[in-house]
PDB file of C-alpha atoms in Angstrom:
ATOM      1  CA  MET O 102     -22.796-103.649 119.925  1.00  0.00           C
ATOM      2  CA  LYS O 103     -22.325-107.085 118.469  1.00  0.00           C
ATOM      3  CA  THR O 104     -20.069-107.395 115.419  1.00  0.00           C
ATOM      4  CA  HIS O 105     -22.770-108.759 113.145  1.00  0.00           C
ATOM      5  CA  ARG O 106     -25.030-105.776 113.917  1.00  0.00           C
ATOM      6  CA  ILE O 107     -22.206-103.343 113.102  1.00  0.00           C
ATOM      7  CA  LEU O 108     -21.665-105.028 109.751  1.00  0.00           C
ATOM      8  CA  HIS O 109     -25.394-105.064 109.033  1.00  0.00           C
ATOM      9  CA  ILE O 110     -25.903-101.384 109.832  1.00  0.00           C
ATOM     10  CA  SER O 111     -22.701-100.172 108.145  1.00  0.00           C
ATOM     11  CA  ASN O 112     -23.842-101.668 104.875  1.00  0.00           C
ATOM     12  CA  HIS O 113     -26.971 -99.528 104.976  1.00  0.00           C
ATOM     13  CA  ILE O 114     -24.842 -96.406 105.463  1.00  0.00           C
ATOM     14  CA  LEU O 115     -22.133 -97.123 102.901  1.00  0.00           C
ATOM     15  CA  THR O 116     -22.905 -97.079  99.202  1.00  0.00           C
ATOM     16  CA  ALA O 117     -24.062-100.425  97.948  1.00  0.00           C
ATOM     17  CA  ASN O 118     -21.179-102.830  97.615  1.00  0.00           C
ATOM     18  CA  LYS O 119     -21.465-104.686  94.375  1.00  0.00           C
ATOM     19  CA  GLY O 120     -18.194-106.562  94.862  1.00  0.00           C
ATOM     20  CA  ALA O 121     -14.604-105.870  93.917  1.00  0.00           C
ATOM     21  CA  ASP O 122     -14.579-107.479  90.514  1.00  0.00           C
ATOM     22  CA  MET O 123     -18.119-107.124  89.288  1.00  0.00           C
ATOM     23  CA  ALA O 124     -19.645-104.527  87.011  1.00  0.00           C
ATOM     24  CA  ALA O 125     -23.203-103.396  87.807  1.00  0.00           C
ATOM     25  CA  LEU O 126     -24.782-105.674  85.231  1.00  0.00           C
ATOM     26  CA  PRO O 127     -28.459-105.070  84.450  1.00  0.00           C
ATOM     27  CA  SER O 128     -29.878-108.359  85.609  1.00  0.00           C
ATOM     28  CA  SER O 129     -27.977-111.557  85.993  1.00  0.00           C
ATOM     29  CA  PRO O 130     -29.871-114.700  84.920  1.00  0.00           C
ATOM     30  CA  LEU O 131     -28.292-116.366  87.968  1.00  0.00           C
ATOM     31  CA  SER O 132     -28.820-115.042  91.470  1.00  0.00           C
ATOM     32  CA  THR O 133     -28.164-116.075  95.024  1.00  0.00           C
ATOM     33  CA  HIS O 134     -29.324-115.027  98.484  1.00  0.00           C
ATOM     34  CA  VAL O 135     -27.409-115.960 101.593  1.00  0.00           C
ATOM     35  CA  LEU O 136     -29.238-116.020 104.903  1.00  0.00           C
ATOM     36  CA  ASN O 137     -27.695-116.522 108.314  1.00  0.00           C
ATOM     37  CA  THR O 138     -30.304-118.754 109.909  1.00  0.00           C
ATOM     38  CA  GLY O 139     -28.341-118.963 113.117  1.00  0.00           C
ATOM     39  CA  LEU O 140     -28.837-115.265 113.782  1.00  0.00           C
ATOM     40  CA  GLY O 141     -31.901-114.658 111.642  1.00  0.00           C
ATOM     41  CA  ILE O 142     -30.289-112.028 109.399  1.00  0.00           C
ATOM     42  CA  PRO O 143     -28.982-111.769 105.845  1.00  0.00           C
ATOM     43  CA  ALA O 144     -25.374-112.921 105.537  1.00  0.00           C
ATOM     44  CA  VAL O 145     -23.633-109.652 104.805  1.00  0.00           C
ATOM     45  CA  GLN O 146     -20.197-109.463 103.172  1.00  0.00           C
ATOM     46  CA  ILE O 147     -19.743-113.154 102.638  1.00  0.00           C
ATOM     47  CA  ALA O 148     -17.232-113.701  99.844  1.00  0.00           C
ATOM     48  CA  LEU O 149     -18.353-115.915  97.001  1.00  0.00           C
ATOM     49  CA  SER O 150     -17.190-117.011  93.588  1.00  0.00           C
ATOM     50  CA  LEU O 151     -18.802-118.492  90.496  1.00  0.00           C
ATOM     51  CA  HIS O 152     -17.093-121.240  88.514  1.00  0.00           C
ATOM     52  CA  PHE O 153     -17.809-123.219  85.352  1.00  0.00           C
ATOM     53  CA  VAL O 154     -16.524-126.692  84.535  1.00  0.00           C
ATOM     54  CA  ASP O 155     -14.832-127.560  81.266  1.00  0.00           C
ATOM     55  CA  LYS O 156     -16.661-130.669  80.115  1.00  0.00           C
ATOM     56  CA  SER O 157     -13.660-132.156  78.304  1.00  0.00           C
ATOM     57  CA  THR O 158     -11.023-131.661  81.026  1.00  0.00           C
ATOM     58  CA  GLY O 159     -13.129-131.542  84.172  1.00  0.00           C
ATOM     59  CA  ASN O 160     -11.257-128.413  85.248  1.00  0.00           C
ATOM     60  CA  TRP O 161     -13.066-125.553  86.932  1.00  0.00           C
ATOM     61  CA  SER O 162     -12.554-122.006  85.690  1.00  0.00           C
ATOM     62  CA  LEU O 163     -13.338-118.907  87.723  1.00  0.00           C
ATOM     63  CA  LEU O 164     -16.021-116.707  86.189  1.00  0.00           C
ATOM     64  CA  ASN O 165     -16.601-114.075  88.851  1.00  0.00           C
ATOM     65  CA  THR O 166     -16.116-113.141  92.488  1.00  0.00           C
ATOM     66  CA  GLY O 167     -18.107-110.924  94.794  1.00  0.00           C
ATOM     67  CA  LEU O 168     -19.370-110.065  98.251  1.00  0.00           C
ATOM     68  CA  THR O 169     -22.942-110.194  99.439  1.00  0.00           C
ATOM     69  CA  ASP O 170     -24.608-106.853 100.124  1.00  0.00           C
ATOM     70  CA  ALA O 171     -26.731-105.709 103.077  1.00  0.00           C
ATOM     71  CA  ASP O 172     -29.543-108.018 101.935  1.00  0.00           C
ATOM     72  CA  GLY O 173     -27.277-111.033 101.512  1.00  0.00           C
ATOM     73  CA  ARG O 174     -27.507-110.766  97.742  1.00  0.00           C
ATOM     74  CA  CYS O 175     -24.833-110.463  95.093  1.00  0.00           C
ATOM     75  CA  PRO O 176     -26.118-108.765  91.942  1.00  0.00           C
ATOM     76  CA  GLY O 177     -24.404-109.135  88.618  1.00  0.00           C
ATOM     77  CA  LEU O 178     -23.095-112.671  89.027  1.00  0.00           C
ATOM     78  CA  ILE O 179     -23.058-113.357  85.308  1.00  0.00           C
ATOM     79  CA  SER O 180     -24.198-111.784  82.044  1.00  0.00           C
ATOM     80  CA  GLU O 181     -26.904-113.303  79.892  1.00  0.00           C
ATOM     81  CA  ALA O 182     -24.380-113.802  77.101  1.00  0.00           C
ATOM     82  CA  SER O 183     -22.042-115.791  79.349  1.00  0.00           C
ATOM     83  CA  PHE O 184     -24.748-117.954  80.905  1.00  0.00           C
ATOM     84  CA  ILE O 185     -24.493-121.047  78.720  1.00  0.00           C
ATOM     85  CA  PRO O 186     -25.695-124.586  79.505  1.00  0.00           C
ATOM     86  CA  GLY O 187     -23.300-126.608  81.622  1.00  0.00           C
ATOM     87  CA  VAL O 188     -22.242-127.322  85.176  1.00  0.00           C
ATOM     88  CA  TYR O 189     -21.489-124.412  87.499  1.00  0.00           C
ATOM     89  CA  LYS O 190     -20.637-124.025  91.131  1.00  0.00           C
ATOM     90  CA  ILE O 191     -20.917-121.191  93.592  1.00  0.00           C
ATOM     91  CA  ARG O 192     -18.400-121.269  96.402  1.00  0.00           C
ATOM     92  CA  PHE O 193     -19.241-119.419  99.615  1.00  0.00           C
ATOM     93  CA  GLU O 194     -16.429-118.569 102.068  1.00  0.00           C
ATOM     94  CA  THR O 195     -18.399-119.552 105.131  1.00  0.00           C
ATOM     95  CA  GLU O 196     -15.546-120.000 107.615  1.00  0.00           C
ATOM     96  CA  GLN O 197     -14.199-116.509 106.895  1.00  0.00           C
ATOM     97  CA  TYR O 198     -17.697-115.109 107.276  1.00  0.00           C
ATOM     98  CA  TRP O 199     -18.211-116.627 110.707  1.00  0.00           C
ATOM     99  CA  LYS O 200     -14.657-115.722 111.743  1.00  0.00           C
ATOM    100  CA  ASN O 201     -15.470-112.080 110.991  1.00  0.00           C
ATOM    101  CA  LEU O 202     -18.360-112.449 113.444  1.00  0.00           C
ATOM    102  CA  GLY O 203     -16.045-113.909 116.061  1.00  0.00           C
ATOM    103  CA  GLU O 204     -17.337-117.461 115.712  1.00  0.00           C
ATOM    104  CA  ASP O 205     -16.085-120.729 114.303  1.00  0.00           C
ATOM    105  CA  CYS O 206     -17.933-122.772 111.712  1.00  0.00           C
ATOM    106  CA  PHE O 207     -18.093-126.454 110.903  1.00  0.00           C
ATOM    107  CA  TYR O 208     -17.847-125.791 107.172  1.00  0.00           C
ATOM    108  CA  PRO O 209     -14.623-124.145 105.868  1.00  0.00           C
ATOM    109  CA  TYR O 210     -16.550-123.299 102.716  1.00  0.00           C
ATOM    110  CA  VAL O 211     -19.720-124.385 100.941  1.00  0.00           C
ATOM    111  CA  GLU O 212     -19.775-125.251  97.269  1.00  0.00           C
ATOM    112  CA  ILE O 213     -23.081-125.743  95.513  1.00  0.00           C
ATOM    113  CA  VAL O 214     -22.690-127.487  92.180  1.00  0.00           C
ATOM    114  CA  PHE O 215     -25.616-127.228  89.791  1.00  0.00           C
ATOM    115  CA  ARG O 216     -26.505-127.975  86.208  1.00  0.00           C
ATOM    116  CA  VAL O 217     -27.933-125.393  83.816  1.00  0.00           C
ATOM    117  CA  THR O 218     -29.924-126.913  80.990  1.00  0.00           C
ATOM    118  CA  ASN O 219     -32.033-123.928  79.955  1.00  0.00           C
ATOM    119  CA  PRO O 220     -29.980-120.706  80.202  1.00  0.00           C
ATOM    120  CA  PHE O 221     -33.012-118.602  79.258  1.00  0.00           C
ATOM    121  CA  GLN O 222     -34.736-119.499  82.505  1.00  0.00           C
ATOM    122  CA  LYS O 223     -33.669-117.417  85.503  1.00  0.00           C
ATOM    123  CA  LEU O 224     -32.082-119.500  88.218  1.00  0.00           C
ATOM    124  CA  HIS O 225     -31.972-118.604  91.902  1.00  0.00           C
ATOM    125  CA  ILE O 226     -29.641-120.555  94.203  1.00  0.00           C
ATOM    126  CA  PRO O 227     -30.103-119.450  97.820  1.00  0.00           C
ATOM    127  CA  LEU O 228     -28.005-120.621 100.751  1.00  0.00           C
ATOM    128  CA  LEU O 229     -29.470-120.800 104.242  1.00  0.00           C
ATOM    129  CA  LEU O 230     -26.558-121.090 106.591  1.00  0.00           C
ATOM    130  CA  SER O 231     -25.812-121.551 110.252  1.00  0.00           C
ATOM    131  CA  ARG O 232     -22.576-122.579 111.957  1.00  0.00           C
ATOM    132  CA  PHE O 233     -23.538-126.267 111.856  1.00  0.00           C
ATOM    133  CA  SER O 234     -26.006-126.611 108.992  1.00  0.00           C
ATOM    134  CA  TYR O 235     -26.921-125.334 105.577  1.00  0.00           C
ATOM    135  CA  CYS O 236     -29.458-125.912 102.893  1.00  0.00           C
ATOM    136  CA  THR O 237     -30.028-124.843  99.331  1.00  0.00           C
ATOM    137  CA  TYR O 238     -32.798-125.200  96.806  1.00  0.00           C
ATOM    138  CA  ARG O 239     -33.850-124.021  93.389  1.00  0.00           C
ATOM    139  CA  GLY O 240     -35.746-120.790  93.862  1.00  0.00           C
ATOM    140  CA  SER O 241     -37.279-118.311  91.495  1.00  0.00           C
TER     141      SER O 241
ATOM    142  CA  MET S  64     -15.799-150.704 103.266  1.00  0.00           C
ATOM    143  CA  GLN S  65     -19.125-151.615 104.766  1.00  0.00           C
ATOM    144  CA  THR S  66     -19.105-153.767 107.888  1.00  0.00           C
ATOM    145  CA  ALA S  67     -21.898-155.379 109.881  1.00  0.00           C
ATOM    146  CA  GLU S  68     -21.331-153.068 112.871  1.00  0.00           C
ATOM    147  CA  ASP S  69     -20.752-149.421 112.298  1.00  0.00           C
ATOM    148  CA  CYS S  70     -17.789-148.459 114.486  1.00  0.00           C
ATOM    149  CA  SER S  71     -16.947-145.554 112.241  1.00  0.00           C
ATOM    150  CA  PRO S  72     -16.582-142.280 114.182  1.00  0.00           C
ATOM    151  CA  LEU S  73     -18.165-140.596 111.158  1.00  0.00           C
ATOM    152  CA  THR S  74     -21.605-141.624 109.943  1.00  0.00           C
ATOM    153  CA  THR S  75     -24.102-140.363 107.444  1.00  0.00           C
ATOM    154  CA  HIS S  76     -27.765-140.924 106.621  1.00  0.00           C
ATOM    155  CA  VAL S  77     -29.115-140.044 103.208  1.00  0.00           C
ATOM    156  CA  LEU S  78     -32.822-139.351 102.843  1.00  0.00           C
ATOM    157  CA  ASN S  79     -34.748-138.748  99.640  1.00  0.00           C
ATOM    158  CA  THR S  80     -37.204-136.134 100.875  1.00  0.00           C
ATOM    159  CA  GLY S  81     -38.799-135.836  97.453  1.00  0.00           C
ATOM    160  CA  ASP S  82     -40.155-139.359  97.679  1.00  0.00           C
ATOM    161  CA  GLY S  83     -40.074-139.741 101.454  1.00  0.00           C
ATOM    162  CA  VAL S  84     -37.729-142.742 101.444  1.00  0.00           C
ATOM    163  CA  PRO S  85     -34.161-143.540 102.464  1.00  0.00           C
ATOM    164  CA  ALA S  86     -31.791-143.127  99.520  1.00  0.00           C
ATOM    165  CA  ALA S  87     -30.593-146.668  98.905  1.00  0.00           C
ATOM    166  CA  ARG S  88     -27.685-147.596  96.660  1.00  0.00           C
ATOM    167  CA  MET S  89     -26.186-144.128  96.468  1.00  0.00           C
ATOM    168  CA  ALA S  90     -22.439-143.987  95.969  1.00  0.00           C
ATOM    169  CA  VAL S  91     -20.674-142.065  98.721  1.00  0.00           C
ATOM    170  CA  SER S  92     -16.988-141.276  99.124  1.00  0.00           C
ATOM    171  CA  LEU S  93     -14.936-139.730 101.901  1.00  0.00           C
ATOM    172  CA  HIS S  94     -11.870-137.606 101.184  1.00  0.00           C
ATOM    173  CA  ARG S  95      -9.276-135.874 103.327  1.00  0.00           C
ATOM    174  CA  LEU S  96      -7.308-132.764 102.408  1.00  0.00           C
ATOM    175  CA  ASP S  97      -3.605-133.429 102.768  1.00  0.00           C
ATOM    176  CA  PRO S  98      -1.697-131.389 105.367  1.00  0.00           C
ATOM    177  CA  GLN S  99      -0.029-129.312 102.686  1.00  0.00           C
ATOM    178  CA  MET S 100      -3.580-128.266 101.731  1.00  0.00           C
ATOM    179  CA  ILE S 101      -3.079-129.013  98.099  1.00  0.00           C
ATOM    180  CA  LEU S 102      -4.826-132.247  97.136  1.00  0.00           C
ATOM    181  CA  TRP S 103      -7.756-134.323  98.247  1.00  0.00           C
ATOM    182  CA  SER S 104      -7.004-137.971  98.899  1.00  0.00           C
ATOM    183  CA  LEU S 105      -9.638-140.689  98.895  1.00  0.00           C
ATOM    184  CA  VAL S 106     -10.239-142.296 102.288  1.00  0.00           C
ATOM    185  CA  SER S 107     -13.091-144.664 101.435  1.00  0.00           C
ATOM    186  CA  VAL S 108     -15.947-145.361  99.072  1.00  0.00           C
ATOM    187  CA  GLY S 109     -19.225-147.011  99.793  1.00  0.00           C
ATOM    188  CA  THR S 110     -22.862-147.368  98.827  1.00  0.00           C
ATOM    189  CA  THR S 111     -25.812-146.589 101.030  1.00  0.00           C
ATOM    190  CA  ASP S 112     -27.849-149.539 102.261  1.00  0.00           C
ATOM    191  CA  VAL S 113     -31.644-149.869 102.279  1.00  0.00           C
ATOM    192  CA  ASP S 114     -31.797-147.507 105.252  1.00  0.00           C
ATOM    193  CA  GLY S 115     -29.744-144.856 103.453  1.00  0.00           C
ATOM    194  CA  ARG S 116     -26.774-145.470 105.727  1.00  0.00           C
ATOM    195  CA  CYS S 117     -23.173-146.244 104.816  1.00  0.00           C
ATOM    196  CA  PRO S 118     -21.403-148.086 107.657  1.00  0.00           C
ATOM    197  CA  GLY S 119     -17.636-148.182 107.918  1.00  0.00           C
ATOM    198  CA  LEU S 120     -16.835-144.823 106.382  1.00  0.00           C
ATOM    199  CA  VAL S 121     -13.609-144.464 108.331  1.00  0.00           C
ATOM    200  CA  THR S 122     -11.700-146.188 111.142  1.00  0.00           C
ATOM    201  CA  LYS S 123     -10.917-144.498 114.441  1.00  0.00           C
ATOM    202  CA  GLU S 124      -7.217-144.653 113.579  1.00  0.00           C
ATOM    203  CA  ALA S 125      -7.655-142.958 110.219  1.00  0.00           C
ATOM    204  CA  PHE S 126      -9.982-140.255 111.531  1.00  0.00           C
ATOM    205  CA  THR S 127      -7.382-137.639 112.407  1.00  0.00           C
ATOM    206  CA  PRO S 128      -8.038-133.891 112.764  1.00  0.00           C
ATOM    207  CA  GLY S 129      -8.209-132.056 109.468  1.00  0.00           C
ATOM    208  CA  MET S 130     -10.442-131.069 106.591  1.00  0.00           C
ATOM    209  CA  TYR S 131     -12.663-133.699 105.020  1.00  0.00           C
ATOM    210  CA  LYS S 132     -15.378-133.896 102.445  1.00  0.00           C
ATOM    211  CA  ILE S 133     -18.119-136.402 101.827  1.00  0.00           C
ATOM    212  CA  ARG S 134     -19.240-136.630  98.250  1.00  0.00           C
ATOM    213  CA  PHE S 135     -22.717-137.960  97.485  1.00  0.00           C
ATOM    214  CA  GLU S 136     -23.443-139.068  93.914  1.00  0.00           C
ATOM    215  CA  THR S 137     -26.919-137.579  93.850  1.00  0.00           C
ATOM    216  CA  GLY S 138     -26.967-137.082  90.071  1.00  0.00           C
ATOM    217  CA  GLN S 139     -26.305-140.776  89.449  1.00  0.00           C
ATOM    218  CA  TYR S 140     -28.940-141.658  92.018  1.00  0.00           C
ATOM    219  CA  TRP S 141     -31.662-139.671  90.254  1.00  0.00           C
ATOM    220  CA  GLU S 142     -30.486-140.933  86.881  1.00  0.00           C
ATOM    221  CA  SER S 143     -30.944-144.519  88.068  1.00  0.00           C
ATOM    222  CA  LEU S 144     -34.529-143.562  88.922  1.00  0.00           C
ATOM    223  CA  GLY S 145     -35.014-142.085  85.454  1.00  0.00           C
ATOM    224  CA  GLN S 146     -35.146-138.506  86.692  1.00  0.00           C
ATOM    225  CA  CYS S 147     -33.150-135.351  86.163  1.00  0.00           C
ATOM    226  CA  CYS S 148     -31.986-133.114  88.971  1.00  0.00           C
ATOM    227  CA  LEU S 149     -30.326-129.794  89.649  1.00  0.00           C
ATOM    228  CA  HIS S 150     -27.215-130.940  91.532  1.00  0.00           C
ATOM    229  CA  PRO S 151     -24.946-133.446  89.704  1.00  0.00           C
ATOM    230  CA  TYR S 152     -23.405-134.296  93.069  1.00  0.00           C
ATOM    231  CA  VAL S 153     -23.215-132.924  96.585  1.00  0.00           C
ATOM    232  CA  GLU S 154     -19.959-132.386  98.433  1.00  0.00           C
ATOM    233  CA  VAL S 155     -20.028-131.428 102.083  1.00  0.00           C
ATOM    234  CA  VAL S 156     -16.695-130.053 103.266  1.00  0.00           C
ATOM    235  CA  PHE S 157     -16.116-129.951 107.004  1.00  0.00           C
ATOM    236  CA  THR S 158     -13.422-129.563 109.634  1.00  0.00           C
ATOM    237  CA  VAL S 159     -12.655-132.186 112.259  1.00  0.00           C
ATOM    238  CA  VAL S 160     -11.085-130.694 115.364  1.00  0.00           C
ATOM    239  CA  ASN S 161     -11.784-133.406 117.907  1.00  0.00           C
ATOM    240  CA  PRO S 162     -11.699-136.862 116.272  1.00  0.00           C
ATOM    241  CA  ASP S 163     -12.791-138.518 119.526  1.00  0.00           C
ATOM    242  CA  GLN S 164     -16.227-136.975 119.153  1.00  0.00           C
ATOM    243  CA  LYS S 165     -18.573-138.979 116.935  1.00  0.00           C
ATOM    244  CA  LEU S 166     -19.866-137.035 113.991  1.00  0.00           C
ATOM    245  CA  HIS S 167     -23.124-137.618 112.142  1.00  0.00           C
ATOM    246  CA  LEU S 168     -23.632-135.808 108.835  1.00  0.00           C
ATOM    247  CA  PRO S 169     -27.037-136.512 107.307  1.00  0.00           C
ATOM    248  CA  LEU S 170     -28.059-135.406 103.845  1.00  0.00           C
ATOM    249  CA  LEU S 171     -31.701-134.667 103.116  1.00  0.00           C
ATOM    250  CA  PHE S 172     -32.239-134.084  99.449  1.00  0.00           C
ATOM    251  CA  SER S 173     -34.753-133.898  96.638  1.00  0.00           C
ATOM    252  CA  ARG S 174     -34.317-133.290  92.915  1.00  0.00           C
ATOM    253  CA  PHE S 175     -33.957-129.548  93.445  1.00  0.00           C
ATOM    254  CA  SER S 176     -32.790-129.074  97.014  1.00  0.00           C
ATOM    255  CA  TYR S 177     -30.660-130.460  99.793  1.00  0.00           C
ATOM    256  CA  SER S 178     -29.743-129.765 103.359  1.00  0.00           C
ATOM    257  CA  THR S 179     -27.161-131.038 105.757  1.00  0.00           C
ATOM    258  CA  HIS S 180     -26.274-130.498 109.366  1.00  0.00           C
ATOM    259  CA  SER S 181     -23.800-131.688 111.937  1.00  0.00           C
ATOM    260  CA  ALA S 182     -24.917-133.822 114.834  1.00  0.00           C
ATOM    261  CA  SER S 183     -22.844-135.706 117.347  1.00  0.00           C
TER     262      SER S 183
END
C-alpha cells in the first residue's frame, strides 16, 4: 500500500490530531486547508506555523505551530482575541511532507504572507500543492 | 540587471490575472541562501518589462546549486494601481539541484490569489 494511503487511512483511525502545541480552540478566525493536487487528496500531517510581523522592527514572531489533520485542515490556528490587524504568514513544511511520501519537492517550504485589515471577518487561506506548483487564494 | 537578450538560466513571467494583462513595472529580486543556511543574500534586482518579464535575473556562473527565492513586490504593484490586496509580497522559495537545466518560474496573481509552478 502506498505511503500516502497509509497516512490518510491512519488518520481516520487515530483520534483527531489537533497538533502538538495547539489547544482545541472553539473556532479560529483564521483557517487553512492544504490539498495535495498532485495526488488528489488532502495533505495530511503537513507541519505548519503561523507568524506575525512586528511593524516597528520587521521581525517575525511565532504564534503557533500545528499539523494538518485527515482533511488537510488545522483547527485552532489562532484565538479571536489574538487575531489583530497586521501582517501574518503561514509557513508550510512542504519538502518534509513530500519526503514523508517518498518524493522530492521543488519547494523546501511555502510561506504565504497576508495582510489582515478587518480581524472580525473570518479569513481562509488554502494551499493547493503539488511537487512543482502551488496556489493560494482568499477563501471563505 | 536587465539585458537585451535573456541568457539567464532562470526566468520568470508575471501575469496579472485579475485584469488579464502582463504585470509591468513590478519590482522583483532574487536571493540565495548561503551555504551555512543562515542568511539570504541578494543576487539581483529588477523590474518587469511590458511583457511581465525580467531578463537577466542571474548569470550562468552565479547560478550554482542551492536554495533560492524570488520575491515579487505585489503589494507595491497594486498600490501603484490604487488598489489594495491580500498579499503584501510573494516569495517563492525553491531548490536548484541541476543549474544546467533552465528554470522558468511564472507568477499568476490577482488581488486575492496567486499561483506559481516550475517549468523548464
